[in-house]
mmCIF file of C-alpha atoms in Angstrom:
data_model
loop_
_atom_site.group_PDB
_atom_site.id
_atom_site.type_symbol
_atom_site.label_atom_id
_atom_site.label_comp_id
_atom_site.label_asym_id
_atom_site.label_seq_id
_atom_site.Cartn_x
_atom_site.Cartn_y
_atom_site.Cartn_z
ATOM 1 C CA UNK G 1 73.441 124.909 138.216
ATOM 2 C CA UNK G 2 75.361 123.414 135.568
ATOM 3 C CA UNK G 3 74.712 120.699 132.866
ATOM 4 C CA UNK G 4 75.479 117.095 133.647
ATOM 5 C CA UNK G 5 77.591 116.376 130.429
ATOM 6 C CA UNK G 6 78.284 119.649 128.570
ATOM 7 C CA UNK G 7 79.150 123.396 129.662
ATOM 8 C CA UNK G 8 75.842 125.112 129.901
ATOM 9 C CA UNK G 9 74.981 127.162 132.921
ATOM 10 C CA UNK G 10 71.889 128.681 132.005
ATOM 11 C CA UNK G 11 68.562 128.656 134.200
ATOM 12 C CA UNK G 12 66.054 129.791 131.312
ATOM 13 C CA UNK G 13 63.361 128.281 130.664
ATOM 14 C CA UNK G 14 59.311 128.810 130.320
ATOM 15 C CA UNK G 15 57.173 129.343 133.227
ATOM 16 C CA UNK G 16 53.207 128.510 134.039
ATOM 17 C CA UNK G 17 51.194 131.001 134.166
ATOM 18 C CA UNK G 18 49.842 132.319 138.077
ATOM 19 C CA UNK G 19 46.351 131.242 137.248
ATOM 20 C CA UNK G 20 45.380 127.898 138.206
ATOM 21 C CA UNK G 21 41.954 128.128 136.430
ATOM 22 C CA UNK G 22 41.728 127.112 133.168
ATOM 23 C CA UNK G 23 40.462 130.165 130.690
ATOM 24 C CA UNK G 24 37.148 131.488 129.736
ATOM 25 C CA UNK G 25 38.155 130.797 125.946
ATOM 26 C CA UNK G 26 38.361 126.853 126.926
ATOM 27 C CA UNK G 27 35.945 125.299 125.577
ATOM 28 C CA UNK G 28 36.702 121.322 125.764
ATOM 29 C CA UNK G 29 35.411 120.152 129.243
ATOM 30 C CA UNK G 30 37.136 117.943 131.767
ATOM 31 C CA UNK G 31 35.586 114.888 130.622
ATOM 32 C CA UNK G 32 35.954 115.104 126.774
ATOM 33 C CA UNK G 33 39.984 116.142 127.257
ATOM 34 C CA UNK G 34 40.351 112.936 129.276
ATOM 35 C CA UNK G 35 38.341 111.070 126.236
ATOM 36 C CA UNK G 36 40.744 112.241 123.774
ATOM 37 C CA UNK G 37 44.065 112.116 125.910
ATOM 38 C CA UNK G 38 42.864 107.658 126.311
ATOM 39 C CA UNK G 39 42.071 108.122 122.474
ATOM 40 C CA UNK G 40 45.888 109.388 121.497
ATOM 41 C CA UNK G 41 47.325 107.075 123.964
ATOM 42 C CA UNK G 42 45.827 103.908 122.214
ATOM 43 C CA UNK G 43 47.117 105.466 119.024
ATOM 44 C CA UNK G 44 50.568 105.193 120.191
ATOM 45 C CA UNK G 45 51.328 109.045 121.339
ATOM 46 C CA UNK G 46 53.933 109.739 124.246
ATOM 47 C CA UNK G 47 52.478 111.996 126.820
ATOM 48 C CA UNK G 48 54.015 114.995 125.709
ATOM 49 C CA UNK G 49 52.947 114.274 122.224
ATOM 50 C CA UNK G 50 49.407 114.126 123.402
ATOM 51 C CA UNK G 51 49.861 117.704 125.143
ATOM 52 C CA UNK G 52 51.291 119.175 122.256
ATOM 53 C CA UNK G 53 48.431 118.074 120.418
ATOM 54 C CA UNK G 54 45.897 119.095 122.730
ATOM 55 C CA UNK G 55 47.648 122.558 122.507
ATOM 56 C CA UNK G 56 47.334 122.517 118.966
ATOM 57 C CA UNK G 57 44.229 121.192 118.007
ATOM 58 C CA UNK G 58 41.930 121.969 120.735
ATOM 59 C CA UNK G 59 43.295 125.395 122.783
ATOM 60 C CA UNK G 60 44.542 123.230 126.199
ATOM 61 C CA UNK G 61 46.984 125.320 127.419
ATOM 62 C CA UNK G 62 47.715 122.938 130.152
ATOM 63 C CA UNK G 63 45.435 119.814 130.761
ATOM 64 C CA UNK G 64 45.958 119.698 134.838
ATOM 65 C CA UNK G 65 44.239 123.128 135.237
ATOM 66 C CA UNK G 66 40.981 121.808 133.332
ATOM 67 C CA UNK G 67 41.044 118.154 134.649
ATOM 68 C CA UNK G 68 42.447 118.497 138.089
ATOM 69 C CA UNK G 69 44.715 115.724 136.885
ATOM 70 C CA UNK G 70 48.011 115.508 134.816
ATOM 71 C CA UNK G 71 48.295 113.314 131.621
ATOM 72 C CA UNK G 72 50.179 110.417 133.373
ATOM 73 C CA UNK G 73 47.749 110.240 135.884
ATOM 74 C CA UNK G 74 44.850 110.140 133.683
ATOM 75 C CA UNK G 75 47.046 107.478 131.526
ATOM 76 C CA UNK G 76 47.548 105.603 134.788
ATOM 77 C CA UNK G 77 44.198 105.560 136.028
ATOM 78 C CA UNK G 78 42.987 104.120 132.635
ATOM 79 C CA UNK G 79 45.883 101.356 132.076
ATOM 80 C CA UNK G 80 47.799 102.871 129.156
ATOM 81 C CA UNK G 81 50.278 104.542 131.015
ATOM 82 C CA UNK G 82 53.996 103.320 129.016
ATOM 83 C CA UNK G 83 55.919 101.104 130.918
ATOM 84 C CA UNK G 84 59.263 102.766 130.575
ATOM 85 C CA UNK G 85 59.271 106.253 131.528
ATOM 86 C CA UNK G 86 59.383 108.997 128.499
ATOM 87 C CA UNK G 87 62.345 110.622 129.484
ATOM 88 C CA UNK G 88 64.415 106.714 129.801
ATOM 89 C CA UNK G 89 62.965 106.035 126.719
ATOM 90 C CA UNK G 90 64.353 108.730 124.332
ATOM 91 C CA UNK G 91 67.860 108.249 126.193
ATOM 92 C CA UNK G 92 67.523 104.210 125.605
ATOM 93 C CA UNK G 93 66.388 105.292 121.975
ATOM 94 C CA UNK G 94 69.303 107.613 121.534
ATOM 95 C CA UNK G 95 71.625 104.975 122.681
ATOM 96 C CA UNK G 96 70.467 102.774 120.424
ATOM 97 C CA UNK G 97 70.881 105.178 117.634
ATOM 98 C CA UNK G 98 74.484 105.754 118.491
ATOM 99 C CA UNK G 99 75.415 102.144 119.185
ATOM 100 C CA UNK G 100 73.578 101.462 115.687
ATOM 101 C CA UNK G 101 76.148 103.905 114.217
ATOM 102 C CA UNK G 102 79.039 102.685 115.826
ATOM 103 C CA UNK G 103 78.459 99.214 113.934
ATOM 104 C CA UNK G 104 79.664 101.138 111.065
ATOM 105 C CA UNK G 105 81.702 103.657 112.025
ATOM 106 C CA UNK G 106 84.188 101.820 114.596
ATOM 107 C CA UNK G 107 86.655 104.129 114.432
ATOM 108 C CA UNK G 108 84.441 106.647 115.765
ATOM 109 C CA UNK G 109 85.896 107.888 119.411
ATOM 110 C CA UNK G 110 84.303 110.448 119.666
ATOM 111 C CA UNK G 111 80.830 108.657 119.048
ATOM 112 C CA UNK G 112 82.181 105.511 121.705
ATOM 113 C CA UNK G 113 82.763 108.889 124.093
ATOM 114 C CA UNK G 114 79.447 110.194 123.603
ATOM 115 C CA UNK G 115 78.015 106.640 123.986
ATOM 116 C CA UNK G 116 79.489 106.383 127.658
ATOM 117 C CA UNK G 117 78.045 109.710 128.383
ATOM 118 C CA UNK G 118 74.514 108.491 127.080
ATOM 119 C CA UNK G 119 75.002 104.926 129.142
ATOM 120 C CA UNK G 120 76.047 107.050 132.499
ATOM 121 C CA UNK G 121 72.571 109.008 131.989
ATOM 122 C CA UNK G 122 70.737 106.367 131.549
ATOM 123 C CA UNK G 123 71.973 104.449 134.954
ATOM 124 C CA UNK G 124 71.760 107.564 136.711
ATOM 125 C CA UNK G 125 67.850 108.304 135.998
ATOM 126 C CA UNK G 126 66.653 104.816 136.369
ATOM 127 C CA UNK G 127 67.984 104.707 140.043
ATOM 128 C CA UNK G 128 65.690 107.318 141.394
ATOM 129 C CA UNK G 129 62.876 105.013 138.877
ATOM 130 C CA UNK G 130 64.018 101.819 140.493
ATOM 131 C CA UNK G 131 63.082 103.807 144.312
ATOM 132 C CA UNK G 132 59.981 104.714 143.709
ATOM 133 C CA UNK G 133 58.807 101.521 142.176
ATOM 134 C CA UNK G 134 58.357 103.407 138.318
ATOM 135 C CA UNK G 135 60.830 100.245 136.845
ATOM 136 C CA UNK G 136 61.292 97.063 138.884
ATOM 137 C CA UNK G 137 63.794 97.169 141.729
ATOM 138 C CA UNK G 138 66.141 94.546 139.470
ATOM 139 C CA UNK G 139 65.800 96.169 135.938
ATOM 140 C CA UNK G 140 69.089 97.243 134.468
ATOM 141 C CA UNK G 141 70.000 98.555 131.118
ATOM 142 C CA UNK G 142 71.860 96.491 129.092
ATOM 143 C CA UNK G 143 73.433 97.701 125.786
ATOM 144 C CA UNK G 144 72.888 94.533 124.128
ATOM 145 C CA UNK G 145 69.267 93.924 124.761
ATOM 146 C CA UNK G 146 68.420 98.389 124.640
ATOM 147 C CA UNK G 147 67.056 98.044 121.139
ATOM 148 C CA UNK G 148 64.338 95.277 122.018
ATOM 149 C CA UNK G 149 62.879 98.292 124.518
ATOM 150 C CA UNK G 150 62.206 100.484 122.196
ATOM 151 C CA UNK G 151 61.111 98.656 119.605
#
């Protein structure tokens, strides 16, 4: 299938391993990966910053197969799940960006085109978000007030 807003066809991409179990070399246990995942969130890490880091520092090679639970869900449970969703948030953030440039640079059309292709990704991911009750059925991005969310 191809890309929404650019010419790319390809279908590559990683992919998890058979095993569901985590392995033998694992040595944090359910309950201390679910400490530490609350303890990065109050710190201010995204969710995929806090897997990253688990990858890193302690050996989690994916934190559902040791907790029976996925980050967001153990974010959730414990009340410091973000209120946007990650992926809304770096396109408001990269909106903001451009818009920020475009106070400059006004002569920029190719930066005002790119813009318009940000804005129509941004209305098209928060409609599924708006359904299932992630965002409030009446939120709406609004250019002007963008950089106040993700402050």
């Amino acid at each position: 299938m191809g890309r929404m807003h650019s010419n790319g066809k390809g279908i590559s991409g990683s992919s998890l391993p058979y095993n569901r179990k985590p392995h033998a070399w694992t040595k944090p246990t359910a309950s201390e990966v679910c400490e530490t995942v609350c303890k990065l969130a109050k710190r201010g890490y995204t969710p995929s910053k806090i897997g990253s880091s688990l990858r890193d520092s302690l050996g989690v090679a994916q934190v559902k197969n040791i907790t029976g639970s996925k980050i967001l869900r153990i974010l959730k449970v414990n009340g410091l799940a973000p209120t946007i969703p990650e992926d809304l948030y770096h396109l408001i953030k990269k909106a903001v960006t451009i818009n920020k440039h475009l106070q400059r640079a006004r002569k920029d059309y190719d930066g005002k085109f790119h813009l318009r292709l940000v804005e129509s990704r941004i209305h098209r991911l928060t409609r599924p978000y708006r359904k299932n009750g992630t965002l409030a059925p009446n939120w709406k991005y609004e250019s002007n007030n963008a950089s106040t969310l993700v402050a």
